[in-house]
PDB file of C-alpha atoms and ligand atoms in Angstrom:
ATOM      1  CA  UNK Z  17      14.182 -86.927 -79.111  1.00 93.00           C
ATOM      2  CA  UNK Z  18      17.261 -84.831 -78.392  1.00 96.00           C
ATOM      3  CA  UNK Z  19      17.881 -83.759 -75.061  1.00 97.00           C
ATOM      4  CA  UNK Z  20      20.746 -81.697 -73.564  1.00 97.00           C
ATOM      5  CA  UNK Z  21      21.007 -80.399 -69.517  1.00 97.00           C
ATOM      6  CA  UNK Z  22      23.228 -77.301 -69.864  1.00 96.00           C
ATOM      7  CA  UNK Z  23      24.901 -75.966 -66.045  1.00 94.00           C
ATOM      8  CA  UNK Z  24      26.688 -72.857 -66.126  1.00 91.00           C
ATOM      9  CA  UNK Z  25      29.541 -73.217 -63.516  1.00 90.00           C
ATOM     10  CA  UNK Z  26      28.886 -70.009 -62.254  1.00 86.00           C
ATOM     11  CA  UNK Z  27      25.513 -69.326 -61.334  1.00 84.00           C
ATOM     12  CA  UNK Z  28      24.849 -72.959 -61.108  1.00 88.00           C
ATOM     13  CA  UNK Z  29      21.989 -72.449 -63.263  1.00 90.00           C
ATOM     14  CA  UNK Z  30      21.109 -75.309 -65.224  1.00 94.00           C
ATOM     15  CA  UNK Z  31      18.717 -75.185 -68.308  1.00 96.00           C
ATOM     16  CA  UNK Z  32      17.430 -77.889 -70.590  1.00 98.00           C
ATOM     17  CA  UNK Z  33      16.996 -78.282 -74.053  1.00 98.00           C
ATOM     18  CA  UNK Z  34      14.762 -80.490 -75.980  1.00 98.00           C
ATOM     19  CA  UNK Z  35      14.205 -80.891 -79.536  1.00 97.00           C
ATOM     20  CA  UNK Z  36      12.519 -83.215 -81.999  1.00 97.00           C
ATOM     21  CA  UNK Z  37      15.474 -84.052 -84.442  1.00 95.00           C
ATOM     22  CA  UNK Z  38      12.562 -84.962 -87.109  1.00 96.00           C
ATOM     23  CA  UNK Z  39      10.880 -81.700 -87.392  1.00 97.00           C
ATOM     24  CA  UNK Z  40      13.958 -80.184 -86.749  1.00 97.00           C
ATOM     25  CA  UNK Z  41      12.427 -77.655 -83.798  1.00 98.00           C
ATOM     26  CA  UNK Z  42      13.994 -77.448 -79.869  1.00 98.00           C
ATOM     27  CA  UNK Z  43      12.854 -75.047 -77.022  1.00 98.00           C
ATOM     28  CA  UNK Z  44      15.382 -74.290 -73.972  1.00 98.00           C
ATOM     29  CA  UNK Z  45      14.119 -73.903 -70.963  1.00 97.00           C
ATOM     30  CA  UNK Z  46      15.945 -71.130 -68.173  1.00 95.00           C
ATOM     31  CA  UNK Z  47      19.094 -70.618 -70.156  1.00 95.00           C
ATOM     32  CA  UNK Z  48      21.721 -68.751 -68.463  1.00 91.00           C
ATOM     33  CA  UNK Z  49      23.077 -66.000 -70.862  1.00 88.00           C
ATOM     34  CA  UNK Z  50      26.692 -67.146 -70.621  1.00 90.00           C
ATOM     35  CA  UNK Z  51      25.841 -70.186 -72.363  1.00 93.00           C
ATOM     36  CA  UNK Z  52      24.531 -68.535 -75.419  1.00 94.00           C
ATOM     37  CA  UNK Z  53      27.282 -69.886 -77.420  1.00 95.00           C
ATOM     38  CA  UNK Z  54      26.610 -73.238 -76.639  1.00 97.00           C
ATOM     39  CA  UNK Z  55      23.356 -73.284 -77.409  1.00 97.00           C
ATOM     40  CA  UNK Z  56      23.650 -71.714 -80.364  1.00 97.00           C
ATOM     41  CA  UNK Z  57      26.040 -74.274 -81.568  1.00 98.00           C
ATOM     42  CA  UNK Z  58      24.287 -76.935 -80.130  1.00 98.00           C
ATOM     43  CA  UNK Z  59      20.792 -76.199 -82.159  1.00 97.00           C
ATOM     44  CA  UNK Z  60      23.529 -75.206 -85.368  1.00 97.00           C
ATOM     45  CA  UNK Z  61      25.268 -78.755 -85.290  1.00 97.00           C
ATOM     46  CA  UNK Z  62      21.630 -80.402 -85.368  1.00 96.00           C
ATOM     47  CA  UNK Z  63      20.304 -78.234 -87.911  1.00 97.00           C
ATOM     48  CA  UNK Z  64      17.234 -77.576 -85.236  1.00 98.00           C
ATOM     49  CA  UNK Z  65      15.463 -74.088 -85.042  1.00 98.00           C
ATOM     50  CA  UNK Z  66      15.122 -72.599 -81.709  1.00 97.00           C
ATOM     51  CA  UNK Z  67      11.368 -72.426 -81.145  1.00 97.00           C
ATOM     52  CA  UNK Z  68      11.115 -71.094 -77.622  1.00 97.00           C
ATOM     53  CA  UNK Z  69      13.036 -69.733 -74.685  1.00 96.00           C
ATOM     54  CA  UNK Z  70      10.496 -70.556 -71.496  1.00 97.00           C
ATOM     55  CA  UNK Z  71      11.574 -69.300 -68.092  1.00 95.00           C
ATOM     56  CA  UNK Z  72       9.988 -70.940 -64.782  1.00 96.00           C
ATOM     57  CA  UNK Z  73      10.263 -67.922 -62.987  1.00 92.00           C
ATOM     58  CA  UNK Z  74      12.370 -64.459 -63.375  1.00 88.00           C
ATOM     59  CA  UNK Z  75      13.629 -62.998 -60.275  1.00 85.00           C
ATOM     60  CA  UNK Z  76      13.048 -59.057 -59.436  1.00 79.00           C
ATOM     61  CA  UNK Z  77      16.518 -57.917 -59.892  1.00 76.00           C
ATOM     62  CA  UNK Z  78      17.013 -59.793 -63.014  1.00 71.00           C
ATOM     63  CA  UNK Z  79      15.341 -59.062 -65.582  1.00 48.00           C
ATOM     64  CA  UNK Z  80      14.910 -62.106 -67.659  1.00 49.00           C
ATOM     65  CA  UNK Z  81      17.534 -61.104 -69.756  1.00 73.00           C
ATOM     66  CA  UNK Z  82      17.011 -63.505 -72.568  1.00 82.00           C
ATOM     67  CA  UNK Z  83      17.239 -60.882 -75.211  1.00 80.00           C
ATOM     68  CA  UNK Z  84      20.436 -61.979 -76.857  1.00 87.00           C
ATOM     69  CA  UNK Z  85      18.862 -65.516 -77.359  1.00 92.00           C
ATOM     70  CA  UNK Z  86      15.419 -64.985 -78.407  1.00 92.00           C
ATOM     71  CA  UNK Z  87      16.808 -61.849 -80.932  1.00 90.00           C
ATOM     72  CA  UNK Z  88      20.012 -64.315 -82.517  1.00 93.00           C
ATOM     73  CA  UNK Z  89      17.765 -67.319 -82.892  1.00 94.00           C
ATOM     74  CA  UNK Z  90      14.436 -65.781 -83.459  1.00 94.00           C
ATOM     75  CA  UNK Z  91      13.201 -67.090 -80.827  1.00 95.00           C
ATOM     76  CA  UNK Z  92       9.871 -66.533 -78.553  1.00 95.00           C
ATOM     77  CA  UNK Z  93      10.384 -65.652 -74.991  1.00 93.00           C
ATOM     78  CA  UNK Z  94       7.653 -67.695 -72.656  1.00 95.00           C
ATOM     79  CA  UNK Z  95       7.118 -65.977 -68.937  1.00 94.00           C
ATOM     80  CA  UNK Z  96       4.433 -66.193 -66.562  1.00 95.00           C
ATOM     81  CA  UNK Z  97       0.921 -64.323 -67.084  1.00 94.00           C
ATOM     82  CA  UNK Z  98       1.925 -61.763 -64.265  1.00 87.00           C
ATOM     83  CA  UNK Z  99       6.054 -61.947 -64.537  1.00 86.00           C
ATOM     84  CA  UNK Z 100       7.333 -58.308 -64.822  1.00 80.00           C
ATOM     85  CA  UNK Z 101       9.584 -57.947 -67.218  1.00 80.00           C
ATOM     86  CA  UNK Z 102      12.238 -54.909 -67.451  1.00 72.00           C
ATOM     87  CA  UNK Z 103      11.986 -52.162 -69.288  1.00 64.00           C
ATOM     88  CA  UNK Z 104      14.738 -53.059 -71.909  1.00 65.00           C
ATOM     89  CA  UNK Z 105      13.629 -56.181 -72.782  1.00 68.00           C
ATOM     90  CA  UNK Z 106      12.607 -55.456 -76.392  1.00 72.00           C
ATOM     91  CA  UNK Z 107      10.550 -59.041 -76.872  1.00 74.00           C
ATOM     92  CA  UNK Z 108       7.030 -59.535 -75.925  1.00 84.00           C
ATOM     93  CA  UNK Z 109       6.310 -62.565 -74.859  1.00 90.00           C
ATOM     94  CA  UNK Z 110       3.652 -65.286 -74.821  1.00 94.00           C
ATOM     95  CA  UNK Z 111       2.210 -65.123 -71.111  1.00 96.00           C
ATOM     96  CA  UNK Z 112       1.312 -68.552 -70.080  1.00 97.00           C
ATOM     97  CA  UNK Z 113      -0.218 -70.345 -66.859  1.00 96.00           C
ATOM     98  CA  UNK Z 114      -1.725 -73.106 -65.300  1.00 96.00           C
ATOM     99  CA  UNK Z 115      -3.185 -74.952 -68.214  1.00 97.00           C
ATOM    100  CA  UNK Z 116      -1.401 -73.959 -71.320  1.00 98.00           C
ATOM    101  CA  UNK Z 117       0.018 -75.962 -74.083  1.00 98.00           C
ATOM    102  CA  UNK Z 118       3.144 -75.259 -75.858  1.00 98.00           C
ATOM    103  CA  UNK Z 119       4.027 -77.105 -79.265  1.00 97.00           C
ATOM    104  CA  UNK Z 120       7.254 -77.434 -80.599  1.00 96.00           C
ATOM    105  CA  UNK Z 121       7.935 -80.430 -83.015  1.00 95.00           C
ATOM    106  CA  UNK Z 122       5.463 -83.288 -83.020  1.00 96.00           C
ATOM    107  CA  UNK Z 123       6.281 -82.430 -78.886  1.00 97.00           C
ATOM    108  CA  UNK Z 124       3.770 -81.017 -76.237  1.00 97.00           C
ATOM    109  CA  UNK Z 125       4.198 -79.094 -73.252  1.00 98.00           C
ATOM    110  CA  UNK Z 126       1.835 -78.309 -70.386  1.00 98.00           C
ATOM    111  CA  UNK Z 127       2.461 -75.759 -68.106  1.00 98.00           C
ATOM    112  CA  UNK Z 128       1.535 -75.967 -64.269  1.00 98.00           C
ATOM    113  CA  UNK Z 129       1.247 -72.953 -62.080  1.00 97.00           C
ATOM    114  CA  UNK Z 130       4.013 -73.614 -59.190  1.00 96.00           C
ATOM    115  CA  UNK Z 131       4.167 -70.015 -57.244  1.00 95.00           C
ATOM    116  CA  UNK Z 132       6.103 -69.327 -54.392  1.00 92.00           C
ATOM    117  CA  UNK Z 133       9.810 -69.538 -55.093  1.00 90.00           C
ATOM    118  CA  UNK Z 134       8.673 -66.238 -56.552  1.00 90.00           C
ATOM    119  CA  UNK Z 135       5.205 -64.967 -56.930  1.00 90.00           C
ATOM    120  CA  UNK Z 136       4.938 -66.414 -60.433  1.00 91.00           C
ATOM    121  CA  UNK Z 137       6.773 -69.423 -61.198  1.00 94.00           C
ATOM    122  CA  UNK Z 138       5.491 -72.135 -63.393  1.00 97.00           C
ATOM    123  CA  UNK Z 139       6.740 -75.586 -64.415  1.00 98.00           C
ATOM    124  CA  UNK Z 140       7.058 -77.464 -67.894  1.00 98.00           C
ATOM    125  CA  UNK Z 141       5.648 -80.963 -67.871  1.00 98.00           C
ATOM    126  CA  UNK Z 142       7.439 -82.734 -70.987  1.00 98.00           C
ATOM    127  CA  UNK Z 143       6.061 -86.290 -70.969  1.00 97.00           C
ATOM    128  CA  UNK Z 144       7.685 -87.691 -68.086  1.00 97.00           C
ATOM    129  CA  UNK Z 145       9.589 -85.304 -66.987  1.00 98.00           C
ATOM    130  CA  UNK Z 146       9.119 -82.122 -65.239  1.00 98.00           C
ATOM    131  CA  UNK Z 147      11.255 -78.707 -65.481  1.00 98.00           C
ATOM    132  CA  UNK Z 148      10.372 -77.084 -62.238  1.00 96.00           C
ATOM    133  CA  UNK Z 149      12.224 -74.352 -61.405  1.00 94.00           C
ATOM    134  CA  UNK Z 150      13.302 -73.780 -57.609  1.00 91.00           C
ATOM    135  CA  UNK Z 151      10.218 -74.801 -56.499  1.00 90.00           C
ATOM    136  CA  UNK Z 152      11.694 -77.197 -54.230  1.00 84.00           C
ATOM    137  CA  UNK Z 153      12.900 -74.080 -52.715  1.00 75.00           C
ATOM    138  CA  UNK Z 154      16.582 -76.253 -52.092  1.00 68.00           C
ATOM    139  CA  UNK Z 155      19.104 -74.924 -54.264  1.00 62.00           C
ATOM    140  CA  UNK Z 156      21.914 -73.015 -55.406  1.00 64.00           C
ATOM    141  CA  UNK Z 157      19.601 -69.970 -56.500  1.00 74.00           C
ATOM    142  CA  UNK Z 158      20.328 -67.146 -54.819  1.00 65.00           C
ATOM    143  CA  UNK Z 159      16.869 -65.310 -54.578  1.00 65.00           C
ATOM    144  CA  UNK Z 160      15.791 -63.377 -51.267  1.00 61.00           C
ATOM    145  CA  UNK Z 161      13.774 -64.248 -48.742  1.00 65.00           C
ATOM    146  CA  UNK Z 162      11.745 -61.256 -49.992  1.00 73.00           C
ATOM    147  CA  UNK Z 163      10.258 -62.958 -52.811  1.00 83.00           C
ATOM    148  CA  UNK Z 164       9.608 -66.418 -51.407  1.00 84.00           C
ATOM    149  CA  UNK Z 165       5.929 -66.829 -50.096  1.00 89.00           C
ATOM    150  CA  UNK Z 166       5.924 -70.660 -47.928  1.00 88.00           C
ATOM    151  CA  UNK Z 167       1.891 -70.559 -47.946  1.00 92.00           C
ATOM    152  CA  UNK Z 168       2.242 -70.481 -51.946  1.00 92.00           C
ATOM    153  CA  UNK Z 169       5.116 -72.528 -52.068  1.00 90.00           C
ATOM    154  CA  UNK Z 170       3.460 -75.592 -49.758  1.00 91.00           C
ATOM    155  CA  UNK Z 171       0.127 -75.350 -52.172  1.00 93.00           C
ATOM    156  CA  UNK Z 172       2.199 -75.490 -55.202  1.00 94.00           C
ATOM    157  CA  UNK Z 173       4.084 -78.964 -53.892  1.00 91.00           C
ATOM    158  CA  UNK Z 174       0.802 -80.555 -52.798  1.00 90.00           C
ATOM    159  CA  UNK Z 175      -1.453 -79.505 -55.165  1.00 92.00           C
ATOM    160  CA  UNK Z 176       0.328 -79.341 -58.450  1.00 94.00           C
ATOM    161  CA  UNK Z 177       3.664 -81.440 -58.495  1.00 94.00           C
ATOM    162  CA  UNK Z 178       2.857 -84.201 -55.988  1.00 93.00           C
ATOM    163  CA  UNK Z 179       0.037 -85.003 -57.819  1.00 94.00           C
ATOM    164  CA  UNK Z 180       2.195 -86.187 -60.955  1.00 96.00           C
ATOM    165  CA  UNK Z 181       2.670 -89.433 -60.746  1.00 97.00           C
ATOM    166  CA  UNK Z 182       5.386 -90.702 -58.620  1.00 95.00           C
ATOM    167  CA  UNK Z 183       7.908 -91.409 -61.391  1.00 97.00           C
ATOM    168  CA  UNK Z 184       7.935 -88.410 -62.988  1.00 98.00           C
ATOM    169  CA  UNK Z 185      11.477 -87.357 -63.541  1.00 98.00           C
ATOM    170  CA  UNK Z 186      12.576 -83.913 -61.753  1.00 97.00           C
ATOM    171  CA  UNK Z 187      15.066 -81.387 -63.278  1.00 97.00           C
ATOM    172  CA  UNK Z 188      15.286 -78.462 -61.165  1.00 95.00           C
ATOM    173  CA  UNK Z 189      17.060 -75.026 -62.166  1.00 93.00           C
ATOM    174  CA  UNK Z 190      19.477 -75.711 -59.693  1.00 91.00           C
ATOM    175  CA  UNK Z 191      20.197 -78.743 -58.307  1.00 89.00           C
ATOM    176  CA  UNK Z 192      18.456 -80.360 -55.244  1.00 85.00           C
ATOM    177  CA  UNK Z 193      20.950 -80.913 -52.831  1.00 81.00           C
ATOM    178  CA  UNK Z 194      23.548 -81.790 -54.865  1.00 85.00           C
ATOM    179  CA  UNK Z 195      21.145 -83.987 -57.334  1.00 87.00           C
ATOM    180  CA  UNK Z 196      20.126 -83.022 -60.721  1.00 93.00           C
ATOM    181  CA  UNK Z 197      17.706 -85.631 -61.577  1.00 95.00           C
ATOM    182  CA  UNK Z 198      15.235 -87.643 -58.954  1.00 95.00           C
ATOM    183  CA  UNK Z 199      11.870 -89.060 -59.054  1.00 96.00           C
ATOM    184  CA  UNK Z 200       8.875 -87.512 -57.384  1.00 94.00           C
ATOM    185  CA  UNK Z 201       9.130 -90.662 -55.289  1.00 94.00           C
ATOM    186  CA  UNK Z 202      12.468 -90.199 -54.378  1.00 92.00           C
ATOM    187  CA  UNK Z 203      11.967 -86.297 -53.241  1.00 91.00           C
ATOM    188  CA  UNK Z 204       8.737 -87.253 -51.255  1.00 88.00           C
ATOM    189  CA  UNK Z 205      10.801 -89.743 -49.602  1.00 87.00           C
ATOM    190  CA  UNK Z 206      13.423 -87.372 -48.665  1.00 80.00           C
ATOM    191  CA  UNK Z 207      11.639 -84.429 -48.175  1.00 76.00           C
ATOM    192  CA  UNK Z 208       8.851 -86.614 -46.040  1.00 75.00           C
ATOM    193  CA  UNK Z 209       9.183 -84.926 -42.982  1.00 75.00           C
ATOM    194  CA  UNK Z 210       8.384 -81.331 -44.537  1.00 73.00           C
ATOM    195  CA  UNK Z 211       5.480 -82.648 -46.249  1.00 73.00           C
ATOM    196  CA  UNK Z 212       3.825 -84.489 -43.558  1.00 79.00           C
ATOM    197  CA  UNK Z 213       2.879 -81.515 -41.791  1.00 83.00           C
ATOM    198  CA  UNK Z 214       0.733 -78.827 -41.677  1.00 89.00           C
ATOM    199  CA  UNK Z 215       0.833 -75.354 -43.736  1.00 89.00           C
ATOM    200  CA  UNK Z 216       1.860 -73.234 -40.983  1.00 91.00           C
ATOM    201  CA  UNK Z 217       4.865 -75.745 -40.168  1.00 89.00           C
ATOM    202  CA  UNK Z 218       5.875 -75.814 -43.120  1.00 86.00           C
ATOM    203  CA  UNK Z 219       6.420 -72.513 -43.500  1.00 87.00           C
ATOM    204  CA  UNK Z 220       8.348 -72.027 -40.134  1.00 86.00           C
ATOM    205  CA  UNK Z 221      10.191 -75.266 -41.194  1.00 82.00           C
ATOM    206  CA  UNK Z 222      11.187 -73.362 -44.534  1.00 80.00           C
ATOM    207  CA  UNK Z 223      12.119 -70.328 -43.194  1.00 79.00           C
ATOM    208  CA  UNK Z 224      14.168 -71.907 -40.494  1.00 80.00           C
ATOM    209  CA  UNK Z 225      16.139 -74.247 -43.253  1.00 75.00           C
ATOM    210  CA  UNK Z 226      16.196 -70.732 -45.489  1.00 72.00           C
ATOM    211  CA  UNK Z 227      18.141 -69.046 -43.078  1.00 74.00           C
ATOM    212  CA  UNK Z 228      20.321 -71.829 -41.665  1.00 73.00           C
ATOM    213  CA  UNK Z 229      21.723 -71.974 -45.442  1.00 65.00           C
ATOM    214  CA  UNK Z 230      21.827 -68.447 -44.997  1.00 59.00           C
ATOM    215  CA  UNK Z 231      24.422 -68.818 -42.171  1.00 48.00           C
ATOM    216  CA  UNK Z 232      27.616 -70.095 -44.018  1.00 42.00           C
ATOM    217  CA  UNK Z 233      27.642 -67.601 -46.909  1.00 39.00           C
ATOM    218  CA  UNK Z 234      27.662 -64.499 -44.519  1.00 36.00           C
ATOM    219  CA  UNK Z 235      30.050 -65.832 -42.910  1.00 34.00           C
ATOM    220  CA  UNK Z 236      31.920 -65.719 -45.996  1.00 33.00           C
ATOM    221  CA  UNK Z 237      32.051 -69.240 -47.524  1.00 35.00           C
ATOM    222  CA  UNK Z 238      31.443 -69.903 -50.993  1.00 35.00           C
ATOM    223  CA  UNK Z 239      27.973 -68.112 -52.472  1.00 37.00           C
ATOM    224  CA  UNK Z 240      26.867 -68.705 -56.166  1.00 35.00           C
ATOM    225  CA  UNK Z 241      26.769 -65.234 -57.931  1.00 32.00           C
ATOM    226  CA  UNK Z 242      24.022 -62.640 -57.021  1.00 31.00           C
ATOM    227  CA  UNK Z 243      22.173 -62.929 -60.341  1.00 30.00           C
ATOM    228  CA  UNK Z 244      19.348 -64.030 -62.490  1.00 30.00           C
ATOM    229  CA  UNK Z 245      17.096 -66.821 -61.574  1.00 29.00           C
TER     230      UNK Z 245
HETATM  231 ZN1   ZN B 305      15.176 -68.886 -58.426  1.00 59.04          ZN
END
C-alpha cells in the first residue's frame, strides 16, 4: 500500500493519501489546494488514478474548494450527507455518513459520523488507521467557536472513536498538540481528564481550553491563516 501525509506549511492542514499501487487507484483525504501540484505529481510518478477527494468536514466560510482537484484528476468529491457546499462548486458529490463504504483499489473505507467540530464532520476508518478530522477539537484549525457544538463533539469521542480499538492509529487534519500520529490509547491517556467526566463538563472544560488558545493569537502571536478546514 502507498501512503503519503501531505502538511501545507501554511494552513497547517495536513491531508493523506492512500493508494493501492496494484490496481493502480489512490483517494486523498482533506487536501489543501496549495498542494495540488504535489499531488498531482505524486499520483503521476506512481502511475495511480485519483479515485476520490473525501473531506471530514468543510467549514462555513470555505467552501470546500476542491474544484481544481476533483476537475484535473477526474476525481469524485466525498462530503457529508448535510455539508453545504458553495454555490460555485461545479461537482456534485457523493453524500456519505455513518455507515458507508468507499472502495478504491482492492481497499475499503468506512465512514463514521464524528459531528461537532462542525455540524457535519465524519471520519475515514482505513484498516487501522483513522482520518478524523479536528474532532479532537486540539489543533491548528482555525474554525469559530460558532460552529463547534461540545454536546456533539463529547458523543462523537465516546460513542464513535473511543470505541475503535485502542491501537488504532490517529491522523488528525491538524496536528494534536504538536503530534501527527498517536494511538487511541495514547490520546485517552492524555486527554483522560476530559473524558472522565460528565457531558456538561466537558463542554465547559472545552470552551474554557477553546478560548484560553484563543488568548495568545489576539494578542497578536502567531495564528495559522483564516481559511478552509
Ligand atoms: Zn476544522
Amino acid at each position: 500500500m502507498y501512503f503519503q501525509p501531505i502538511e501545507d506549511p501554511g494552513s497547517k492542514l495536513i491531508a493523506y493519501l492512500l493508494g493501492d499501487p496494484d490496481v493502480r487507484e489512490a483517494v486523498v483525504i482533506d487536501p489543501p489546494p496549495r498542494e495540488n501540484e504535489l499531488i498531482l505529481a505524486l499520483l503521476s510518478e506512481r502511475k495511480m488514478r485519483l479515485r476520490y477527494v473525501l473531506r471530514t468536514h468543510v467549514h462555513a466560510h470555505d467552501g470546500a474548494d476542491c474544484s481544481a482537484l476533483c476537475g484535473r484528476a477526474s476525481a469524485q468529491l466525498v462530503v457529508a450527507h448535510s455539508v453545504v457546499l458553495t454555490d460555485g462548486c461545479p461537482h456534485i458529490p457523493l453524500r456519505v455518513g455513518e455507515g458507508s463504504q468507499l472502495e478504491f483499489g482492492n481497499e475499503c473505507i468506512r465512514v463514521l459520523s464524528t459531528p461537532g467540530h462542525t455540524p457535519a464532520c465524519v471520519s475515514y476508518l482505513w484498516r487501522d488507521r483513522l482520518f478524523c478530522g479536528d474532532v479532537f477539537d486540539a489543533g491548528d484549525c482555525p474554525s469559530g467557536d460558532a460552529e463547534v457544538d461540545g454536546g456533539l463533539l463529547f458523543d462523537s469521542l465516546m460513542r464513535s472513536i473511543f470505541r475503535l480499538p485502542e491501537q488504532t492509529l490517529v491522523f488528525p487534519a491538524h496536528a494534536i498538540d504538536g503530534r501527527h500520529v498517536a494511538t487511541l490509547a495514547e490520546l485517552r491517556q492524555h486527554y483522560g481528564r476530559m473524558f472522565n467526566q460528565s457531558r456538561d463538563d466537558f463542554i465547559a472544560d472545552m470552551l474554557s481550553r477553546r478560548s484560553q488558545r484563543g488568548q495568545p493569537r489576539r494578542s497578536g502571536q502567531h495564528q495559522a491563516p483564516h481559511r478552509s478546514y
